[in-house]
């Protein structure tokens, strides 16, 4: 019995060794990705168990530790590389309830790094910002906010997205709604300008004037979707409410109903904490000093669970590494998975990595980054590298037509200047590429919103991206030649009339969360 298993084992090893023509490897990758996908399990562990991954939170550290142990299970060595520190903060229970004129629990949350409350919370009435002629008038009004929650966002006239109006409204009423909304926005912006502050600095001024807290609602133009970023306060809590509940409170105040709310926001300040990149490595056998980097940022905002920004990019790169380790355990070139910290605050993890690892920048054969949602890859740009067409084109030939037929390529293209972590490498002149996805309503519905949750993941599209990335990586690793990084002559910017220049590297923020 033992001998038979040994024979089978040797035979399967023999098959693997001989599966290495590009076509055979591509179909082995496709088979493994389709028949033994670990994507749903990875998504469950990352989004449901670890949760959102805001820089400086214990959950971010949990995510890094989870990644290292997951890679270890697959026989891939990985480590968490510290590159700086951040303000440590942990979200606790948030409860926002209206107590008068009736009792109802409201839909909202504390904003990142907002000061917290005791478990008893803060109970207070609300105030809106009146329209006054100038900053002197506002200075006089300011004491009125003392002890009150201030409603600082314009109440939206409709919670229906424009596409819904377009479908059902008469053309006249759709036009009228848009015109009314534009006028409201103009008046609101004028009002904020008259205060002498902007929409960001006003929170601090209200805090100084003794407000009990800040209530905002930053609608993302989709049903139920709000953008969730950080608080602009140092001592008082700042919360974001759903469009529906915010609008209700606003109307109650404006109609003299004097609503009373209670906010419990039990966050904790944790001092300075280290911040990391998770780096996994499958060593190369023939050209160990040349690298293919599978790149995705690991951190997220915390309104949802960071499922499409960038949970899907993360699990794409992890699943790709798992499959390659299984089918292609001894790559010619070194394969690195880079799961970057603090992309959301300015590509900090990847900027630190390119500074700390000149050898990887120098030896980079190719980097593939994915970070714009759950969709299948539909765009690939040569990022301004003159010969990218030649090698990317050759690698893409090994990818099944069912995947490449969706992809529009642009060569040589323009170098990326930001937006995601490939730009940190492009700025160094290293061949890094963005696997750019179909939107699936990313910008309104999931990007930095409360709705960026697992239910939005489209696993078929993510699996498509795994197969694409794995085959491109295999081809880049096997390529007999190192990729050219000769830069194209960049085009004229039609806006300025001047020739575009190659982006220059920028330093990371290694001491984050300090004002
Ligand atoms: Zn992102």
Coordinates of C-alpha atoms and ligand atoms in Angstrom, one line a residue:
X1 CA 0.0 0.0 0.0
X2 CA 2.8 2.4 1.0
X3 CA 4.7 1.5 -2.1
X4 CA 1.7 2.3 -4.3
X5 CA 1.3 5.7 -2.7
X6 CA 5.0 6.4 -3.2
X7 CA 4.7 5.4 -6.8
X8 CA 1.7 7.6 -7.3
X9 CA 3.5 10.5 -5.6
X10 CA 6.5 10.1 -7.8
X11 CA 4.3 9.8 -10.9
X12 CA 2.4 13.0 -10.0
X13 CA 5.8 14.7 -9.4
X14 CA 6.8 13.5 -12.9
X15 CA 3.6 15.0 -14.4
X16 CA 4.2 18.3 -12.7
X17 CA 7.8 18.6 -14.0
X18 CA 6.6 17.8 -17.4
X19 CA 3.6 20.1 -17.3
X20 CA 5.8 23.1 -17.9
X21 CA 5.1 24.1 -21.4
X22 CA 3.3 27.5 -21.2
X23 CA 0.1 25.9 -22.5
X24 CA 0.2 23.0 -20.1
X25 CA 1.1 25.2 -17.2
X26 CA -1.8 27.6 -18.1
X27 CA -4.3 24.8 -18.1
X28 CA -3.0 23.4 -14.8
X29 CA -3.3 26.8 -13.2
X30 CA -6.8 27.2 -14.6
X31 CA -7.8 23.7 -13.3
X32 CA -6.4 24.4 -9.8
X33 CA -8.0 27.9 -9.6
X34 CA -11.3 26.5 -10.7
X35 CA -11.5 23.1 -9.0
X36 CA -9.7 23.9 -5.7
X37 CA -10.4 27.6 -5.2
X38 CA -9.5 28.9 -1.8
X39 CA -10.9 32.3 -2.5
X40 CA -14.2 32.0 -0.5
X41 CA -12.3 30.7 2.5
X42 CA -9.7 33.4 2.3
X43 CA -12.4 36.1 1.9
X44 CA -14.3 34.6 4.9
X45 CA -11.2 34.6 7.1
X46 CA -10.0 38.1 6.1
X47 CA -13.3 40.0 5.9
X48 CA -15.6 38.1 8.4
X49 CA -13.1 37.1 11.0
X50 CA -10.3 39.8 10.9
X51 CA -12.6 42.5 9.6
X52 CA -11.6 46.0 8.4
X53 CA -7.9 46.9 8.4
X54 CA -7.4 50.5 9.4
X55 CA -3.8 51.4 9.8
X56 CA -2.8 51.5 13.5
X57 CA -5.6 49.2 14.7
X58 CA -5.1 45.8 16.3
X59 CA -7.2 44.3 13.4
X60 CA -4.5 45.4 11.0
X61 CA -1.9 43.6 13.0
X62 CA -4.3 40.5 13.2
X63 CA -4.5 40.6 9.4
X64 CA -0.7 40.6 9.0
X65 CA -0.4 37.7 11.4
X66 CA -3.2 35.8 9.6
X67 CA -1.4 36.3 6.3
X68 CA 1.9 35.0 7.6
X69 CA 0.3 31.9 9.1
X70 CA -1.8 31.3 5.9
X71 CA 1.3 31.5 3.7
X72 CA 3.0 29.1 6.2
X73 CA 0.2 26.5 5.7
X74 CA 1.0 26.6 2.0
X75 CA 4.8 26.1 2.7
X76 CA 5.6 29.7 1.7
X77 CA 7.8 31.7 4.0
X78 CA 6.5 35.1 4.9
X79 CA 7.2 37.8 7.5
X80 CA 5.9 41.1 8.7
X81 CA 8.3 43.8 8.0
X82 CA 8.0 46.9 10.2
X83 CA 8.6 50.2 8.4
X84 CA 7.2 52.8 10.8
X85 CA 4.7 53.6 13.5
X86 CA 1.1 54.9 13.5
X87 CA -1.4 56.4 16.0
X88 CA -2.9 53.3 17.6
X89 CA -6.7 53.3 17.9
X90 CA -9.4 50.7 18.2
X91 CA -13.1 51.1 17.4
X92 CA -15.5 49.9 20.1
X93 CA -19.2 49.7 20.3
X94 CA -21.0 52.6 18.5
X95 CA -24.6 53.2 19.3
X96 CA -26.5 56.3 18.1
X97 CA -30.1 56.5 19.3
X98 CA -32.7 59.2 19.0
X99 CA -34.5 59.6 22.4
X100 CA -37.0 62.4 21.5
X101 CA -39.5 63.1 19.9
X102 CA -39.5 59.3 19.7
X103 CA -37.1 56.5 20.4
X104 CA -35.3 54.9 17.4
X105 CA -31.8 53.5 16.9
X106 CA -30.0 55.4 14.1
X107 CA -27.8 54.0 11.4
X108 CA -24.3 55.4 11.7
X109 CA -20.8 55.0 13.1
X110 CA -18.0 56.7 14.7
X111 CA -15.4 58.0 12.3
X112 CA -11.8 56.7 12.3
X113 CA -9.6 58.1 15.0
X114 CA -12.5 60.0 16.5
X115 CA -12.3 60.6 20.3
X116 CA -14.6 58.2 22.1
X117 CA -17.1 58.5 24.9
X118 CA -17.7 56.6 28.1
X119 CA -20.0 53.6 28.1
X120 CA -22.8 56.0 29.2
X121 CA -22.3 58.1 26.1
X122 CA -23.3 61.7 25.5
X123 CA -26.9 62.7 25.4
X124 CA -27.6 66.1 23.8
X125 CA -29.8 68.2 21.5
X126 CA -28.7 69.2 18.0
X127 CA -28.1 72.4 16.1
X128 CA -27.7 73.2 12.4
X129 CA -25.4 75.8 11.0
X130 CA -27.4 78.9 10.0
X131 CA -26.8 81.1 6.9
X132 CA -25.0 84.2 8.1
X133 CA -23.3 87.0 6.1
X134 CA -19.7 86.7 7.2
X135 CA -17.1 85.2 9.6
X136 CA -17.7 88.0 12.2
X137 CA -21.4 86.9 12.3
X138 CA -20.3 83.3 12.7
X139 CA -17.9 84.2 15.5
X140 CA -20.8 85.7 17.3
X141 CA -23.0 82.6 16.7
X142 CA -20.4 80.0 17.7
X143 CA -21.2 79.9 21.4
X144 CA -24.7 78.6 20.4
X145 CA -23.1 75.2 19.7
X146 CA -22.0 74.7 23.3
X147 CA -23.3 71.3 24.6
X148 CA -24.9 70.4 21.3
X149 CA -24.3 68.0 18.5
X150 CA -23.7 70.0 15.3
X151 CA -25.1 68.8 12.0
X152 CA -22.3 69.7 9.6
X153 CA -23.4 68.2 6.2
X154 CA -25.9 69.5 3.7
X155 CA -29.0 67.4 3.9
X156 CA -29.5 65.6 0.6
X157 CA -32.8 66.4 -1.2
X158 CA -33.1 62.8 -2.3
X159 CA -31.7 59.4 -1.3
X160 CA -32.4 58.0 -4.7
X161 CA -29.3 57.8 -7.0
X162 CA -29.6 59.7 -10.3
X163 CA -29.8 56.5 -12.3
X164 CA -33.0 55.7 -10.3
X165 CA -34.5 59.1 -11.1
X166 CA -33.5 58.7 -14.8
X167 CA -35.4 55.4 -14.9
X168 CA -38.6 56.5 -13.2
X169 CA -39.0 60.3 -13.0
X170 CA -40.5 62.4 -15.7
X171 CA -37.7 64.2 -17.5
X172 CA -39.0 67.5 -16.2
X173 CA -39.0 66.4 -12.5
X174 CA -35.5 64.9 -12.9
X175 CA -34.2 68.2 -14.3
X176 CA -35.9 70.1 -11.6
X177 CA -34.5 68.0 -8.8
X178 CA -31.0 68.4 -10.2
X179 CA -31.4 72.1 -10.5
X180 CA -32.7 72.4 -7.0
X181 CA -29.9 70.3 -5.6
X182 CA -27.3 72.4 -7.5
X183 CA -28.8 75.5 -6.0
X184 CA -28.7 73.9 -2.5
X185 CA -25.1 72.9 -2.9
X186 CA -24.1 76.4 -4.1
X187 CA -25.9 78.0 -1.1
X188 CA -24.4 75.4 1.3
X189 CA -20.8 76.0 0.0
X190 CA -21.3 79.8 0.2
X191 CA -22.5 79.4 3.8
X192 CA -19.4 77.3 4.8
X193 CA -17.1 79.8 3.1
X194 CA -18.8 82.6 5.0
X195 CA -17.9 80.9 8.3
X196 CA -14.2 81.5 7.5
X197 CA -13.5 77.8 7.6
X198 CA -13.7 74.9 5.1
X199 CA -15.6 71.7 5.5
X200 CA -12.6 70.1 7.2
X201 CA -11.4 72.9 9.5
X202 CA -14.9 73.8 10.7
X203 CA -15.1 70.6 12.9
X204 CA -12.1 71.8 15.0
X205 CA -13.6 75.3 15.3
X206 CA -16.9 73.8 16.6
X207 CA -15.0 71.6 19.0
X208 CA -13.2 74.6 20.4
X209 CA -16.5 76.4 20.8
X210 CA -17.7 73.6 23.0
X211 CA -19.9 71.4 20.8
X212 CA -20.8 68.1 22.3
X213 CA -20.0 66.2 19.0
X214 CA -20.1 66.3 15.3
X215 CA -22.7 64.6 13.2
X216 CA -22.1 64.3 9.5
X217 CA -23.5 62.4 6.5
X218 CA -21.2 62.0 3.5
X219 CA -23.5 60.4 0.9
X220 CA -21.8 58.4 -1.9
X221 CA -24.6 58.9 -4.4
X222 CA -25.9 55.3 -4.2
X223 CA -28.8 53.7 -2.2
X224 CA -27.6 53.5 1.4
X225 CA -23.9 54.2 0.7
X226 CA -21.8 56.7 2.6
X227 CA -18.1 57.5 2.4
X228 CA -16.5 56.8 5.7
X229 CA -13.2 58.5 6.4
X230 CA -11.6 60.0 9.5
X231 CA -12.8 62.5 12.1
X232 CA -11.6 66.0 12.1
X233 CA -11.8 66.4 15.9
X234 CA -9.4 66.0 18.8
X235 CA -11.7 65.8 21.9
X236 CA -15.3 65.3 20.9
X237 CA -16.7 62.4 19.0
X238 CA -17.5 62.6 15.3
X239 CA -20.0 60.3 13.7
X240 CA -21.4 59.7 10.3
X241 CA -25.1 58.9 9.9
X242 CA -27.0 57.4 7.0
X243 CA -28.6 59.9 4.6
X244 CA -32.0 58.8 5.8
X245 CA -31.4 59.3 9.5
X246 CA -29.4 62.4 9.0
X247 CA -32.1 64.0 6.9
X248 CA -34.7 63.2 9.5
X249 CA -32.7 64.8 12.3
X250 CA -32.1 67.8 10.2
X251 CA -35.8 68.3 9.4
X252 CA -36.7 67.8 13.1
X253 CA -34.2 70.6 14.1
X254 CA -35.3 72.9 11.3
X255 CA -39.0 72.4 12.2
X256 CA -38.4 73.2 15.9
X257 CA -38.9 69.7 17.2
X258 CA -35.7 69.8 19.2
X259 CA -34.6 66.2 18.8
X260 CA -32.5 64.6 21.5
X261 CA -29.8 61.9 20.6
X262 CA -27.5 59.7 22.6
X263 CA -24.1 58.7 21.2
X264 CA -22.1 55.9 22.7
X265 CA -18.7 55.5 21.0
X266 CA -16.3 53.4 23.0
X267 CA -13.1 53.7 21.0
X268 CA -9.7 53.3 22.6
X269 CA -6.4 55.2 22.0
X270 CA -3.5 52.8 22.0
X271 CA -0.5 55.1 21.7
X272 CA 2.2 54.5 19.0
X273 CA 2.1 51.1 17.4
X274 CA 4.4 49.6 14.7
X275 CA 3.1 49.3 11.2
X276 CA 4.0 46.6 8.7
X277 CA 4.1 45.1 5.2
X278 CA 3.6 41.3 4.9
X279 CA 6.3 40.0 2.5
X280 CA 6.0 36.4 1.3
X281 CA 8.8 34.8 -0.8
X282 CA 9.2 31.9 -3.2
X283 CA 12.9 31.9 -3.9
X284 CA 14.1 31.8 -7.5
X285 CA 16.4 29.0 -8.7
X286 CA 18.1 30.4 -11.8
X287 CA 17.9 34.2 -11.3
X288 CA 17.2 34.6 -7.6
X289 CA 18.1 38.3 -7.7
X290 CA 15.4 39.0 -10.2
X291 CA 11.8 39.4 -8.9
X292 CA 8.2 39.2 -9.8
X293 CA 6.1 41.0 -7.2
X294 CA 2.5 40.2 -6.6
X295 CA 1.2 43.5 -5.2
X296 CA -1.9 44.5 -3.3
X297 CA -2.5 46.9 -0.4
X298 CA -3.6 45.1 2.7
X299 CA -5.1 48.0 4.7
X300 CA -8.6 49.5 4.3
X301 CA -10.9 52.1 5.6
X302 CA -13.2 50.8 8.2
X303 CA -16.8 51.7 7.2
X304 CA -17.3 48.2 5.9
X305 CA -14.8 45.3 5.9
X306 CA -12.6 46.5 3.0
X307 CA -13.9 43.7 0.8
X308 CA -13.3 45.3 -2.6
X309 CA -10.7 47.8 -1.4
X310 CA -8.7 45.9 -1.2
X311 CA -9.7 42.5 0.2
X312 CA -10.2 41.2 -3.4
X313 CA -6.8 42.4 -4.5
X314 CA -5.3 40.8 -1.4
X315 CA -6.9 37.4 -1.9
X316 CA -6.1 37.4 -5.6
X317 CA -2.4 37.7 -4.8
X318 CA -2.5 35.2 -2.0
X319 CA -4.4 32.6 -4.0
X320 CA -2.0 33.2 -7.0
X321 CA 1.0 32.5 -4.7
X322 CA -0.7 29.3 -3.3
X323 CA -1.3 28.0 -6.8
X324 CA 2.2 28.8 -8.1
X325 CA 3.8 27.2 -5.0
X326 CA 1.8 24.1 -5.7
X327 CA 2.4 23.9 -9.5
X328 CA 5.6 25.8 -9.9
X329 CA 7.5 25.4 -6.6
X330 CA 10.9 26.2 -8.1
X331 CA 10.5 29.3 -10.2
X332 CA 13.4 30.6 -12.2
X333 CA 13.0 34.1 -10.7
X334 CA 12.1 35.0 -7.1
X335 CA 8.3 35.5 -6.6
X336 CA 7.4 38.0 -3.8
X337 CA 3.9 38.8 -2.5
X338 CA 3.8 42.3 -1.1
X339 CA 0.8 43.0 1.0
X340 CA 1.3 46.7 1.8
X341 CA 0.3 48.7 4.9
X342 CA -1.2 52.2 4.9
X343 CA -1.9 52.6 1.2
X344 CA -4.9 54.6 2.0
X345 CA -2.9 57.4 3.7
X346 CA -0.6 57.8 0.7
X347 CA 1.0 54.5 -0.5
X348 CA 3.1 54.5 2.6
X349 CA 3.9 50.7 2.9
X350 CA 5.0 50.4 -0.7
X351 CA 7.0 53.7 -0.6
X352 CA 8.8 52.4 2.4
X353 CA 9.5 49.1 0.7
X354 CA 11.1 50.6 -2.4
X355 CA 13.3 52.8 -0.1
X356 CA 14.2 49.8 2.1
X357 CA 14.7 47.3 -0.8
X358 CA 16.7 48.8 -3.6
X359 CA 17.7 45.2 -4.6
X360 CA 14.1 44.3 -5.4
X361 CA 13.6 47.6 -7.4
X362 CA 16.9 47.0 -9.2
X363 CA 16.1 43.3 -10.0
X364 CA 12.4 43.8 -10.7
X365 CA 11.3 41.7 -13.7
X366 CA 7.6 42.8 -13.3
X367 CA 5.1 43.8 -10.6
X368 CA 1.4 43.1 -10.9
X369 CA -0.9 45.2 -8.7
X370 CA -4.6 44.9 -8.3
X371 CA -6.6 47.5 -6.4
X372 CA -9.8 48.8 -7.9
X373 CA -12.5 46.4 -6.9
X374 CA -13.8 42.9 -7.5
X375 CA -14.2 43.0 -11.2
X376 CA -12.4 41.0 -13.9
X377 CA -9.4 42.8 -15.4
X378 CA -10.3 44.9 -18.4
X379 CA -7.4 47.4 -18.7
X380 CA -3.6 46.9 -18.8
X381 CA -1.3 49.8 -19.6
X382 CA 2.4 49.7 -20.4
X383 CA 2.9 52.5 -17.8
X384 CA 5.2 54.4 -20.2
X385 CA 7.8 51.6 -20.6
X386 CA 8.8 51.7 -24.3
X387 CA 9.1 47.9 -24.7
X388 CA 6.3 46.8 -22.4
X389 CA 4.2 45.8 -25.5
X390 CA 6.8 43.3 -26.5
X391 CA 7.0 41.4 -23.2
X392 CA 3.5 41.9 -21.8
X393 CA 2.2 41.0 -25.2
X394 CA 4.2 37.8 -25.2
X395 CA 3.1 36.8 -21.7
X396 CA -0.5 37.5 -22.5
X397 CA -0.4 35.0 -25.4
X398 CA -0.2 32.2 -22.8
X399 CA -3.4 33.4 -21.1
X400 CA -6.7 31.8 -22.3
X401 CA -8.7 33.9 -24.7
X402 CA -11.7 33.7 -22.3
X403 CA -9.7 36.1 -20.0
X404 CA -7.7 38.2 -22.5
X405 CA -10.8 39.0 -24.7
X406 CA -12.0 41.4 -21.9
X407 CA -8.6 43.2 -21.6
X408 CA -7.9 46.4 -23.5
X409 CA -4.2 47.2 -23.6
X410 CA -2.5 50.6 -24.0
X411 CA 1.1 50.8 -25.1
X412 CA 3.4 52.4 -24.1
X413 CA 0.8 54.3 -22.0
X414 CA 1.7 56.9 -19.3
X415 CA 3.4 56.2 -16.0
X416 CA 1.0 56.0 -13.0
X417 CA 1.5 58.8 -10.6
X418 CA -0.5 57.5 -7.6
X419 CA -3.8 55.8 -6.9
X420 CA -2.2 52.5 -5.9
X421 CA 1.1 50.9 -5.0
X422 CA 2.4 50.1 -8.4
X423 CA 3.1 53.8 -8.7
X424 CA 5.7 53.6 -6.0
X425 CA 7.7 51.3 -8.2
X426 CA 7.0 53.1 -11.5
X427 CA 8.4 56.3 -9.9
X428 CA 11.6 54.3 -9.4
X429 CA 11.6 53.4 -13.1
X430 CA 10.9 49.8 -12.4
X431 CA 8.4 47.8 -14.6
X432 CA 5.2 47.7 -12.4
X433 CA 1.8 47.3 -13.9
X434 CA -1.8 47.8 -12.7
X435 CA -4.3 45.0 -13.4
X436 CA -7.3 47.3 -13.7
X437 CA -10.8 45.9 -13.1
X438 CA -14.3 46.4 -14.4
X439 CA -16.0 48.8 -12.0
X440 CA -19.1 46.9 -10.7
X441 CA -20.2 50.3 -9.3
X442 CA -17.0 50.6 -7.3
X443 CA -16.9 54.4 -7.0
X444 CA -20.4 55.0 -5.7
X445 CA -21.1 51.8 -3.8
X446 CA -18.0 50.2 -2.3
X447 CA -15.0 52.5 -2.5
X448 CA -14.4 53.7 1.1
X449 CA -18.1 53.2 2.0
X450 CA -20.1 51.4 4.7
X451 CA -21.1 48.9 1.9
X452 CA -17.7 47.6 1.1
X453 CA -18.5 44.1 2.5
X454 CA -18.1 40.5 1.4
X455 CA -21.5 40.2 -0.3
X456 CA -20.2 42.5 -3.1
X457 CA -17.4 40.1 -4.0
X458 CA -17.9 38.5 -7.5
X459 CA -15.9 35.3 -7.1
X460 CA -15.9 34.4 -10.7
X461 CA -14.2 37.6 -11.6
X462 CA -11.7 37.3 -8.8
X463 CA -10.9 33.8 -10.0
X464 CA -10.4 35.1 -13.5
X465 CA -7.9 37.6 -12.1
X466 CA -6.1 34.8 -10.2
X467 CA -5.6 32.8 -13.4
X468 CA -4.5 35.8 -15.3
X469 CA -2.0 36.9 -12.6
X470 CA -0.6 33.3 -12.1
X471 CA 0.0 32.8 -15.8
X472 CA 1.6 36.3 -16.2
X473 CA 3.8 35.6 -13.2
X474 CA 4.8 32.2 -14.6
X475 CA 5.6 33.7 -18.0
X476 CA 7.6 36.6 -16.5
X477 CA 9.5 34.1 -14.4
X478 CA 10.4 31.8 -17.2
X479 CA 11.2 34.6 -19.7
X480 CA 14.8 34.0 -21.0
X481 CA 15.5 37.8 -20.9
X482 CA 15.2 40.4 -18.2
X483 CA 12.5 43.0 -19.0
X484 CA 13.6 46.4 -20.5
X485 CA 12.8 49.5 -18.4
X486 CA 13.6 51.9 -21.2
X487 CA 11.2 54.9 -20.9
X488 CA 9.0 56.1 -23.7
X489 CA 9.1 59.7 -24.7
X490 CA 6.1 60.9 -22.9
X491 CA 3.2 62.7 -24.6
X492 CA 2.3 66.4 -24.4
X493 CA -0.2 67.2 -21.7
X494 CA -3.1 68.9 -23.7
X495 CA -4.0 70.9 -20.6
X496 CA -0.6 72.5 -20.1
X497 CA 0.9 72.2 -23.5
X498 CA 4.0 70.8 -21.9
X499 CA 5.7 67.4 -22.3
X500 CA 4.8 65.0 -19.4
X501 CA 7.7 64.1 -17.1
X502 CA 8.3 60.8 -15.4
X503 CA 7.0 60.8 -11.8
X504 CA 9.6 61.1 -9.1
X505 CA 9.7 58.9 -5.9
X506 CA 8.1 60.2 -2.8
X507 CA 9.0 59.4 0.8
X508 CA 6.5 57.5 2.9
X509 CA 5.0 58.8 6.1
X510 CA 6.7 56.6 8.7
X511 CA 5.2 58.4 11.7
X512 CA 1.6 58.5 10.9
X513 CA -1.4 60.0 12.7
X514 CA 0.5 62.9 14.2
X515 CA -0.9 66.4 13.3
Ligands
LIG1 ZN1 -7.4 50.5 -2.6

